[in-house]
Amino acid sequence: MNYIKEMNAFYNQIEINPLSSSAVALWHTLMHINNKTGWKQTFTVAAGVLRIKAGLKDSAFKRARIELQEKGYITFQSMGGNQAARYKLHSLLFTSQSKEVEDKPEEINCAQKQHSTETEALTFYIENFGDVRPYITEEVLEWVANSGEALVKEAMKNALDKNKDNWGYVKGILQSWSNKGITNVEETKQEKANFKKQRKQKTAQTYTGKKEEVPGWFAKQKEQPVLEKPVSEEEQVDVSLLLKNYKKQKELERMCVTA
């Protein structure tokens, strides 16, 4: 089976063969498990596992399983006792396509174009983010319909660049772009370039506009002229006496040497 093509066919099919929300959740869970088995023709899985993954209570799970079988989406066989039931998923590709051609021949080309776009977005998500859950599938397809496949893929790439491999982060990017009126990939690139430019300018202003702060007391002290301390009369006399005594001492030393 081709995961994405089967999902597209599934959504085409439920337009003419509706399912309850519980049955939709259970079908997606069975697809997820069958994918992990390598698309075996039949596979076994415990009811408890299916209930947890699909988010269903026991009664809702049983009704959903019967509904899927009665409407031709799956076949299941209870094994008895505590053994896990055996399941087979029916391919919806040919059923969905042939039915659409019969019922809506004028709309088939538009539908095929739309679903091929959805296929690219979902394929990219599965290849890079992992298994896709039912509610994520619906949200991805909704964003693709509203914003375009290219913009959704660009948001996924931005999330991966930041090591964020979850749909919540991708949806946050898309919502941010929507709020800013960004509608195409070129505008996202321009926004990124503007952001980098503004950040560089802000960093440059931070460094160039920063002046060294000088304390007020230091500035005032620098402005005042340095005054020489006046020498008092007593200090002048002391210096003269010292000089006179020094000369006498030198004269005595000279006389002693010549004697």
PDB file of C-alpha atoms in Angstrom:
ATOM      1  CA  MET A   1       0.000   0.000   0.000  1.00  0.00           C
ATOM      2  CA  ASN A   2       0.973   3.605  -0.541  1.00  0.00           C
ATOM      3  CA  TYR A   3       0.306   5.366   2.749  1.00  0.00           C
ATOM      4  CA  ILE A   4      -0.399   8.825   1.355  1.00  0.00           C
ATOM      5  CA  LYS A   5      -2.419   7.685  -1.645  1.00  0.00           C
ATOM      6  CA  GLU A   6      -4.560   5.469   0.576  1.00  0.00           C
ATOM      7  CA  MET A   7      -5.225   8.394   2.924  1.00  0.00           C
ATOM      8  CA  ASN A   8      -6.244  10.616   0.027  1.00  0.00           C
ATOM      9  CA  ALA A   9      -8.503   7.862  -1.252  1.00  0.00           C
ATOM     10  CA  PHE A  10      -9.916   7.453   2.267  1.00  0.00           C
ATOM     11  CA  TYR A  11     -10.928  11.111   2.457  1.00  0.00           C
ATOM     12  CA  ASN A  12     -12.466  10.864  -0.998  1.00  0.00           C
ATOM     13  CA  GLN A  13     -14.348   7.759   0.072  1.00  0.00           C
ATOM     14  CA  ILE A  14     -15.854   9.150   3.282  1.00  0.00           C
ATOM     15  CA  GLU A  15     -17.482  11.914   1.211  1.00  0.00           C
ATOM     16  CA  ILE A  16     -19.743   9.264  -0.315  1.00  0.00           C
ATOM     17  CA  ASN A  17     -19.477   6.635   2.434  1.00  0.00           C
ATOM     18  CA  PRO A  18     -19.372   8.668   5.696  1.00  0.00           C
ATOM     19  CA  LEU A  19     -17.910   7.391   8.935  1.00  0.00           C
ATOM     20  CA  SER A  20     -18.224   8.406  12.559  1.00  0.00           C
ATOM     21  CA  SER A  21     -15.282  10.219  14.155  1.00  0.00           C
ATOM     22  CA  SER A  22     -14.502   7.071  16.161  1.00  0.00           C
ATOM     23  CA  ALA A  23     -14.337   4.974  12.992  1.00  0.00           C
ATOM     24  CA  VAL A  24     -12.068   7.555  11.319  1.00  0.00           C
ATOM     25  CA  ALA A  25      -9.698   7.496  14.298  1.00  0.00           C
ATOM     26  CA  LEU A  26      -9.633   3.690  14.352  1.00  0.00           C
ATOM     27  CA  TRP A  27      -8.965   3.462  10.584  1.00  0.00           C
ATOM     28  CA  HIS A  28      -5.980   5.802  10.903  1.00  0.00           C
ATOM     29  CA  THR A  29      -4.659   3.766  13.821  1.00  0.00           C
ATOM     30  CA  LEU A  30      -4.938   0.541  11.835  1.00  0.00           C
ATOM     31  CA  MET A  31      -3.142   2.195   8.902  1.00  0.00           C
ATOM     32  CA  HIS A  32      -0.361   3.303  11.245  1.00  0.00           C
ATOM     33  CA  ILE A  33       0.106  -0.193  12.639  1.00  0.00           C
ATOM     34  CA  ASN A  34      -0.099  -1.862   9.230  1.00  0.00           C
ATOM     35  CA  ASN A  35       2.586   0.540   7.994  1.00  0.00           C
ATOM     36  CA  LYS A  36       4.864  -0.535  10.856  1.00  0.00           C
ATOM     37  CA  THR A  37       4.373  -4.196   9.917  1.00  0.00           C
ATOM     38  CA  GLY A  38       5.585  -3.488   6.369  1.00  0.00           C
ATOM     39  CA  TRP A  39       2.079  -3.596   4.858  1.00  0.00           C
ATOM     40  CA  LYS A  40       1.336  -7.236   5.533  1.00  0.00           C
ATOM     41  CA  GLN A  41      -1.899  -8.482   3.991  1.00  0.00           C
ATOM     42  CA  THR A  42      -3.197  -9.421   7.437  1.00  0.00           C
ATOM     43  CA  PHE A  43      -1.859  -8.521  10.870  1.00  0.00           C
ATOM     44  CA  THR A  44      -2.801  -8.997  14.506  1.00  0.00           C
ATOM     45  CA  VAL A  45      -2.972  -6.307  17.159  1.00  0.00           C
ATOM     46  CA  ALA A  46      -4.431  -6.241  20.659  1.00  0.00           C
ATOM     47  CA  ALA A  47      -7.663  -4.345  21.213  1.00  0.00           C
ATOM     48  CA  GLY A  48      -6.074  -2.486  24.130  1.00  0.00           C
ATOM     49  CA  VAL A  49      -3.343  -1.132  21.885  1.00  0.00           C
ATOM     50  CA  LEU A  50      -5.886   0.053  19.321  1.00  0.00           C
ATOM     51  CA  ARG A  51      -8.017   1.743  21.972  1.00  0.00           C
ATOM     52  CA  ILE A  52      -5.063   3.654  23.406  1.00  0.00           C
ATOM     53  CA  LYS A  53      -3.684   4.780  20.043  1.00  0.00           C
ATOM     54  CA  ALA A  54      -7.116   5.776  18.715  1.00  0.00           C
ATOM     55  CA  GLY A  55      -8.157   7.407  21.989  1.00  0.00           C
ATOM     56  CA  LEU A  56     -11.359   5.334  22.251  1.00  0.00           C
ATOM     57  CA  LYS A  57     -13.203   3.709  25.113  1.00  0.00           C
ATOM     58  CA  ASP A  58     -14.072   0.025  24.843  1.00  0.00           C
ATOM     59  CA  SER A  59     -17.672   0.532  23.707  1.00  0.00           C
ATOM     60  CA  ALA A  60     -16.750   3.199  21.137  1.00  0.00           C
ATOM     61  CA  PHE A  61     -13.905   1.001  19.859  1.00  0.00           C
ATOM     62  CA  LYS A  62     -16.201  -1.989  19.294  1.00  0.00           C
ATOM     63  CA  ARG A  63     -18.814   0.124  17.475  1.00  0.00           C
ATOM     64  CA  ALA A  64     -16.154   1.739  15.292  1.00  0.00           C
ATOM     65  CA  ARG A  65     -14.641  -1.643  14.358  1.00  0.00           C
ATOM     66  CA  ILE A  66     -18.007  -3.042  13.318  1.00  0.00           C
ATOM     67  CA  GLU A  67     -18.792   0.145  11.383  1.00  0.00           C
ATOM     68  CA  LEU A  68     -15.528  -0.095   9.413  1.00  0.00           C
ATOM     69  CA  GLN A  69     -16.202  -3.700   8.519  1.00  0.00           C
ATOM     70  CA  GLU A  70     -19.833  -3.174   7.534  1.00  0.00           C
ATOM     71  CA  LYS A  71     -18.895  -0.268   5.237  1.00  0.00           C
ATOM     72  CA  GLY A  72     -16.082  -2.249   3.588  1.00  0.00           C
ATOM     73  CA  TYR A  73     -13.052  -0.435   4.959  1.00  0.00           C
ATOM     74  CA  ILE A  74     -11.626  -3.404   6.866  1.00  0.00           C
ATOM     75  CA  THR A  75     -12.122  -7.058   7.655  1.00  0.00           C
ATOM     76  CA  PHE A  76     -11.417  -8.384  11.135  1.00  0.00           C
ATOM     77  CA  GLN A  77     -11.626 -11.793  12.752  1.00  0.00           C
ATOM     78  CA  SER A  78     -11.749 -12.372  16.496  1.00  0.00           C
ATOM     79  CA  MET A  79      -9.454 -15.197  17.556  1.00  0.00           C
ATOM     80  CA  GLY A  80     -11.196 -16.005  20.823  1.00  0.00           C
ATOM     81  CA  GLY A  81      -9.944 -16.007  24.378  1.00  0.00           C
ATOM     82  CA  ASN A  82      -7.295 -13.385  25.109  1.00  0.00           C
ATOM     83  CA  GLN A  83      -5.782 -13.578  21.626  1.00  0.00           C
ATOM     84  CA  ALA A  84      -5.488 -10.458  19.477  1.00  0.00           C
ATOM     85  CA  ALA A  85      -7.864 -10.141  16.549  1.00  0.00           C
ATOM     86  CA  ARG A  86      -6.636 -10.398  12.964  1.00  0.00           C
ATOM     87  CA  TYR A  87      -7.187  -7.413  10.642  1.00  0.00           C
ATOM     88  CA  LYS A  88      -7.082  -6.747   6.924  1.00  0.00           C
ATOM     89  CA  LEU A  89      -7.241  -3.251   5.438  1.00  0.00           C
ATOM     90  CA  HIS A  90      -9.000  -2.906   2.108  1.00  0.00           C
ATOM     91  CA  SER A  91      -7.345  -0.667  -0.462  1.00  0.00           C
ATOM     92  CA  LEU A  92      -9.581   2.265  -1.321  1.00  0.00           C
ATOM     93  CA  LEU A  93      -7.669   3.579  -4.320  1.00  0.00           C
ATOM     94  CA  PHE A  94      -9.617   1.993  -7.156  1.00  0.00           C
ATOM     95  CA  THR A  95     -12.966   2.108  -5.367  1.00  0.00           C
ATOM     96  CA  SER A  96     -12.661   5.812  -4.592  1.00  0.00           C
ATOM     97  CA  GLN A  97     -11.365   6.843  -8.000  1.00  0.00           C
ATOM     98  CA  SER A  98     -13.867   4.849 -10.034  1.00  0.00           C
ATOM     99  CA  LYS A  99     -16.779   6.026  -7.901  1.00  0.00           C
ATOM    100  CA  GLU A 100     -15.777   9.661  -8.254  1.00  0.00           C
ATOM    101  CA  VAL A 101     -15.484   9.371 -12.018  1.00  0.00           C
ATOM    102  CA  GLU A 102     -18.988   7.919 -12.191  1.00  0.00           C
ATOM    103  CA  ASP A 103     -20.606  10.425  -9.826  1.00  0.00           C
ATOM    104  CA  LYS A 104     -18.577  13.588 -10.493  1.00  0.00           C
ATOM    105  CA  PRO A 105     -16.893  13.431 -13.902  1.00  0.00           C
ATOM    106  CA  GLU A 106     -16.639  17.234 -14.169  1.00  0.00           C
ATOM    107  CA  GLU A 107     -14.945  17.624 -10.767  1.00  0.00           C
ATOM    108  CA  ILE A 108     -12.409  14.780 -10.976  1.00  0.00           C
ATOM    109  CA  ASN A 109      -9.590  16.842 -12.510  1.00  0.00           C
ATOM    110  CA  CYS A 110      -9.782  19.531  -9.809  1.00  0.00           C
ATOM    111  CA  ALA A 111      -9.913  16.903  -7.095  1.00  0.00           C
ATOM    112  CA  GLN A 112      -6.882  15.084  -8.475  1.00  0.00           C
ATOM    113  CA  LYS A 113      -4.857  18.312  -8.585  1.00  0.00           C
ATOM    114  CA  GLN A 114      -5.799  19.164  -5.014  1.00  0.00           C
ATOM    115  CA  HIS A 115      -4.938  15.716  -3.678  1.00  0.00           C
ATOM    116  CA  SER A 116      -1.620  15.589  -5.520  1.00  0.00           C
ATOM    117  CA  THR A 117      -0.655  18.777  -3.684  1.00  0.00           C
ATOM    118  CA  GLU A 118      -1.779  17.281  -0.383  1.00  0.00           C
ATOM    119  CA  THR A 119       0.284  14.196  -1.181  1.00  0.00           C
ATOM    120  CA  GLU A 120       3.503  16.228  -1.446  1.00  0.00           C
ATOM    121  CA  ALA A 121       2.965  18.025   1.873  1.00  0.00           C
ATOM    122  CA  LEU A 122       2.021  14.890   3.788  1.00  0.00           C
ATOM    123  CA  THR A 123       4.803  12.864   2.190  1.00  0.00           C
ATOM    124  CA  PHE A 124       7.338  15.470   3.258  1.00  0.00           C
ATOM    125  CA  TYR A 125       5.932  15.410   6.799  1.00  0.00           C
ATOM    126  CA  ILE A 126       6.052  11.619   7.101  1.00  0.00           C
ATOM    127  CA  GLU A 127       9.558  11.390   5.639  1.00  0.00           C
ATOM    128  CA  ASN A 128      10.974  14.039   7.985  1.00  0.00           C
ATOM    129  CA  PHE A 129       8.760  14.088  11.078  1.00  0.00           C
ATOM    130  CA  GLY A 130       7.602  10.487  11.356  1.00  0.00           C
ATOM    131  CA  ASP A 131       4.183   8.862  11.500  1.00  0.00           C
ATOM    132  CA  VAL A 132       1.260  11.218  11.044  1.00  0.00           C
ATOM    133  CA  ARG A 133      -1.764  11.006  13.333  1.00  0.00           C
ATOM    134  CA  PRO A 134      -5.346  11.540  12.117  1.00  0.00           C
ATOM    135  CA  TYR A 135      -5.839  15.026  13.570  1.00  0.00           C
ATOM    136  CA  ILE A 136      -2.440  16.131  12.200  1.00  0.00           C
ATOM    137  CA  THR A 137      -3.392  14.858   8.743  1.00  0.00           C
ATOM    138  CA  GLU A 138      -6.563  16.937   8.817  1.00  0.00           C
ATOM    139  CA  GLU A 139      -4.718  20.051   9.982  1.00  0.00           C
ATOM    140  CA  VAL A 140      -1.956  19.665   7.373  1.00  0.00           C
ATOM    141  CA  LEU A 141      -4.532  19.331   4.609  1.00  0.00           C
ATOM    142  CA  GLU A 142      -6.442  22.335   5.936  1.00  0.00           C
ATOM    143  CA  TRP A 143      -3.318  24.520   5.954  1.00  0.00           C
ATOM    144  CA  VAL A 144      -2.436  23.287   2.450  1.00  0.00           C
ATOM    145  CA  ALA A 145      -5.904  24.249   1.237  1.00  0.00           C
ATOM    146  CA  ASN A 146      -5.728  27.712   2.834  1.00  0.00           C
ATOM    147  CA  SER A 147      -2.058  28.646   2.405  1.00  0.00           C
ATOM    148  CA  GLY A 148      -0.702  26.401  -0.330  1.00  0.00           C
ATOM    149  CA  GLU A 149       1.584  23.375  -0.332  1.00  0.00           C
ATOM    150  CA  ALA A 150       4.785  25.384  -0.885  1.00  0.00           C
ATOM    151  CA  LEU A 151       4.250  27.550   2.209  1.00  0.00           C
ATOM    152  CA  VAL A 152       3.421  24.538   4.405  1.00  0.00           C
ATOM    153  CA  LYS A 153       6.583  22.733   3.263  1.00  0.00           C
ATOM    154  CA  GLU A 154       8.641  25.874   3.893  1.00  0.00           C
ATOM    155  CA  ALA A 155       7.307  26.050   7.449  1.00  0.00           C
ATOM    156  CA  MET A 156       8.282  22.391   7.950  1.00  0.00           C
ATOM    157  CA  LYS A 157      11.803  23.137   6.679  1.00  0.00           C
ATOM    158  CA  ASN A 158      12.104  26.107   9.053  1.00  0.00           C
ATOM    159  CA  ALA A 159      11.064  23.900  11.969  1.00  0.00           C
ATOM    160  CA  LEU A 160      13.618  21.237  11.028  1.00  0.00           C
ATOM    161  CA  ASP A 161      16.353  23.900  10.776  1.00  0.00           C
ATOM    162  CA  LYS A 162      15.661  24.699  14.429  1.00  0.00           C
ATOM    163  CA  ASN A 163      15.622  20.980  15.378  1.00  0.00           C
ATOM    164  CA  LYS A 164      11.888  21.125  16.101  1.00  0.00           C
ATOM    165  CA  ASP A 165      10.355  17.983  14.614  1.00  0.00           C
ATOM    166  CA  ASN A 166       6.752  18.406  15.726  1.00  0.00           C
ATOM    167  CA  TRP A 167       3.601  19.676  14.068  1.00  0.00           C
ATOM    168  CA  GLY A 168       2.852  22.169  16.855  1.00  0.00           C
ATOM    169  CA  TYR A 169       6.002  24.158  16.018  1.00  0.00           C
ATOM    170  CA  VAL A 170       5.221  24.058  12.283  1.00  0.00           C
ATOM    171  CA  LYS A 171       1.694  25.288  12.941  1.00  0.00           C
ATOM    172  CA  GLY A 172       3.079  28.116  15.094  1.00  0.00           C
ATOM    173  CA  ILE A 173       5.266  29.278  12.178  1.00  0.00           C
ATOM    174  CA  LEU A 174       2.330  29.136   9.770  1.00  0.00           C
ATOM    175  CA  GLN A 175       0.126  31.087  12.175  1.00  0.00           C
ATOM    176  CA  SER A 176       2.832  33.731  12.628  1.00  0.00           C
ATOM    177  CA  TRP A 177       3.146  34.152   8.853  1.00  0.00           C
ATOM    178  CA  SER A 178      -0.620  34.358   8.519  1.00  0.00           C
ATOM    179  CA  ASN A 179      -0.781  37.108  11.157  1.00  0.00           C
ATOM    180  CA  LYS A 180       1.887  39.071   9.249  1.00  0.00           C
ATOM    181  CA  GLY A 181       0.102  38.658   5.926  1.00  0.00           C
ATOM    182  CA  ILE A 182       2.823  36.441   4.439  1.00  0.00           C
ATOM    183  CA  THR A 183       1.375  34.318   1.645  1.00  0.00           C
ATOM    184  CA  ASN A 184       4.317  32.851  -0.291  1.00  0.00           C
ATOM    185  CA  VAL A 185       7.840  31.483   0.138  1.00  0.00           C
ATOM    186  CA  GLU A 186       9.540  34.588  -1.271  1.00  0.00           C
ATOM    187  CA  GLU A 187       7.933  36.723   1.426  1.00  0.00           C
ATOM    188  CA  THR A 188       9.162  34.355   4.136  1.00  0.00           C
ATOM    189  CA  LYS A 189      12.719  34.689   2.839  1.00  0.00           C
ATOM    190  CA  GLN A 190      12.421  38.476   2.748  1.00  0.00           C
ATOM    191  CA  GLU A 191      11.132  38.485   6.324  1.00  0.00           C
ATOM    192  CA  LYS A 192      14.085  36.364   7.431  1.00  0.00           C
ATOM    193  CA  ALA A 193      16.549  38.694   5.671  1.00  0.00           C
ATOM    194  CA  ASN A 194      14.947  41.762   7.282  1.00  0.00           C
ATOM    195  CA  PHE A 195      15.132  40.139  10.697  1.00  0.00           C
ATOM    196  CA  LYS A 196      18.853  39.394  10.315  1.00  0.00           C
ATOM    197  CA  LYS A 197      19.509  42.948   9.115  1.00  0.00           C
ATOM    198  CA  GLN A 198      17.667  44.492  12.056  1.00  0.00           C
ATOM    199  CA  ARG A 199      19.516  42.263  14.505  1.00  0.00           C
ATOM    200  CA  LYS A 200      22.900  43.313  13.068  1.00  0.00           C
ATOM    201  CA  GLN A 201      21.957  46.984  13.261  1.00  0.00           C
ATOM    202  CA  LYS A 202      20.828  46.609  16.849  1.00  0.00           C
ATOM    203  CA  THR A 203      24.063  44.843  17.781  1.00  0.00           C
ATOM    204  CA  ALA A 204      26.152  47.563  16.087  1.00  0.00           C
ATOM    205  CA  GLN A 205      24.255  50.317  17.899  1.00  0.00           C
ATOM    206  CA  THR A 206      24.796  48.568  21.197  1.00  0.00           C
ATOM    207  CA  TYR A 207      28.584  48.635  20.768  1.00  0.00           C
ATOM    208  CA  THR A 208      29.059  52.022  19.064  1.00  0.00           C
ATOM    209  CA  GLY A 209      26.616  53.892  21.238  1.00  0.00           C
ATOM    210  CA  LYS A 210      28.163  52.709  24.475  1.00  0.00           C
ATOM    211  CA  LYS A 211      30.345  55.419  26.086  1.00  0.00           C
ATOM    212  CA  GLU A 212      32.679  55.026  29.010  1.00  0.00           C
ATOM    213  CA  GLU A 213      31.102  56.483  32.109  1.00  0.00           C
ATOM    214  CA  VAL A 214      33.347  58.783  34.173  1.00  0.00           C
ATOM    215  CA  PRO A 215      32.444  59.406  37.833  1.00  0.00           C
ATOM    216  CA  GLY A 216      31.336  62.956  38.571  1.00  0.00           C
ATOM    217  CA  TRP A 217      33.857  63.451  41.326  1.00  0.00           C
ATOM    218  CA  PHE A 218      36.698  62.514  38.950  1.00  0.00           C
ATOM    219  CA  ALA A 219      35.577  64.977  36.306  1.00  0.00           C
ATOM    220  CA  LYS A 220      35.379  67.815  38.825  1.00  0.00           C
ATOM    221  CA  GLN A 221      38.797  66.954  40.205  1.00  0.00           C
ATOM    222  CA  LYS A 222      40.221  66.998  36.686  1.00  0.00           C
ATOM    223  CA  GLU A 223      38.783  70.432  36.019  1.00  0.00           C
ATOM    224  CA  GLN A 224      40.397  72.028  39.100  1.00  0.00           C
ATOM    225  CA  PRO A 225      43.997  73.328  38.556  1.00  0.00           C
ATOM    226  CA  VAL A 226      46.768  71.821  40.613  1.00  0.00           C
ATOM    227  CA  LEU A 227      48.109  74.503  43.009  1.00  0.00           C
ATOM    228  CA  GLU A 228      51.628  74.451  44.370  1.00  0.00           C
ATOM    229  CA  LYS A 229      51.844  74.642  48.109  1.00  0.00           C
ATOM    230  CA  PRO A 230      53.398  77.985  49.207  1.00  0.00           C
ATOM    231  CA  VAL A 231      56.655  77.732  51.187  1.00  0.00           C
ATOM    232  CA  SER A 232      56.510  79.467  54.591  1.00  0.00           C
ATOM    233  CA  GLU A 233      59.215  81.856  55.914  1.00  0.00           C
ATOM    234  CA  GLU A 234      60.191  79.343  58.613  1.00  0.00           C
ATOM    235  CA  GLU A 235      60.769  76.638  56.014  1.00  0.00           C
ATOM    236  CA  GLN A 236      62.865  79.076  53.933  1.00  0.00           C
ATOM    237  CA  VAL A 237      65.078  79.895  57.007  1.00  0.00           C
ATOM    238  CA  ASP A 238      65.564  76.242  57.814  1.00  0.00           C
ATOM    239  CA  VAL A 239      66.796  75.540  54.346  1.00  0.00           C
ATOM    240  CA  SER A 240      69.318  78.440  54.502  1.00  0.00           C
ATOM    241  CA  LEU A 241      70.745  77.233  57.804  1.00  0.00           C
ATOM    242  CA  LEU A 242      71.123  73.736  56.492  1.00  0.00           C
ATOM    243  CA  LEU A 243      72.987  75.006  53.477  1.00  0.00           C
ATOM    244  CA  LYS A 244      75.280  77.192  55.620  1.00  0.00           C
ATOM    245  CA  ASN A 245      76.110  74.329  57.972  1.00  0.00           C
ATOM    246  CA  TYR A 246      76.780  72.067  55.010  1.00  0.00           C
ATOM    247  CA  LYS A 247      79.344  74.524  53.579  1.00  0.00           C
ATOM    248  CA  LYS A 248      81.123  74.822  56.953  1.00  0.00           C
ATOM    249  CA  GLN A 249      81.356  71.085  57.219  1.00  0.00           C
ATOM    250  CA  LYS A 250      82.905  70.832  53.798  1.00  0.00           C
ATOM    251  CA  GLU A 251      85.440  73.592  54.627  1.00  0.00           C
ATOM    252  CA  LEU A 252      86.545  71.773  57.820  1.00  0.00           C
ATOM    253  CA  GLU A 253      86.966  68.516  55.901  1.00  0.00           C
ATOM    254  CA  ARG A 254      89.125  70.294  53.300  1.00  0.00           C
ATOM    255  CA  MET A 255      91.403  71.879  55.978  1.00  0.00           C
ATOM    256  CA  CYS A 256      91.905  68.559  57.706  1.00  0.00           C
ATOM    257  CA  VAL A 257      92.975  66.950  54.452  1.00  0.00           C
ATOM    258  CA  THR A 258      95.530  69.649  53.612  1.00  0.00           C
ATOM    259  CA  ALA A 259      96.985  69.605  57.106  1.00  0.00           C
TER     260      ALA A 259
END
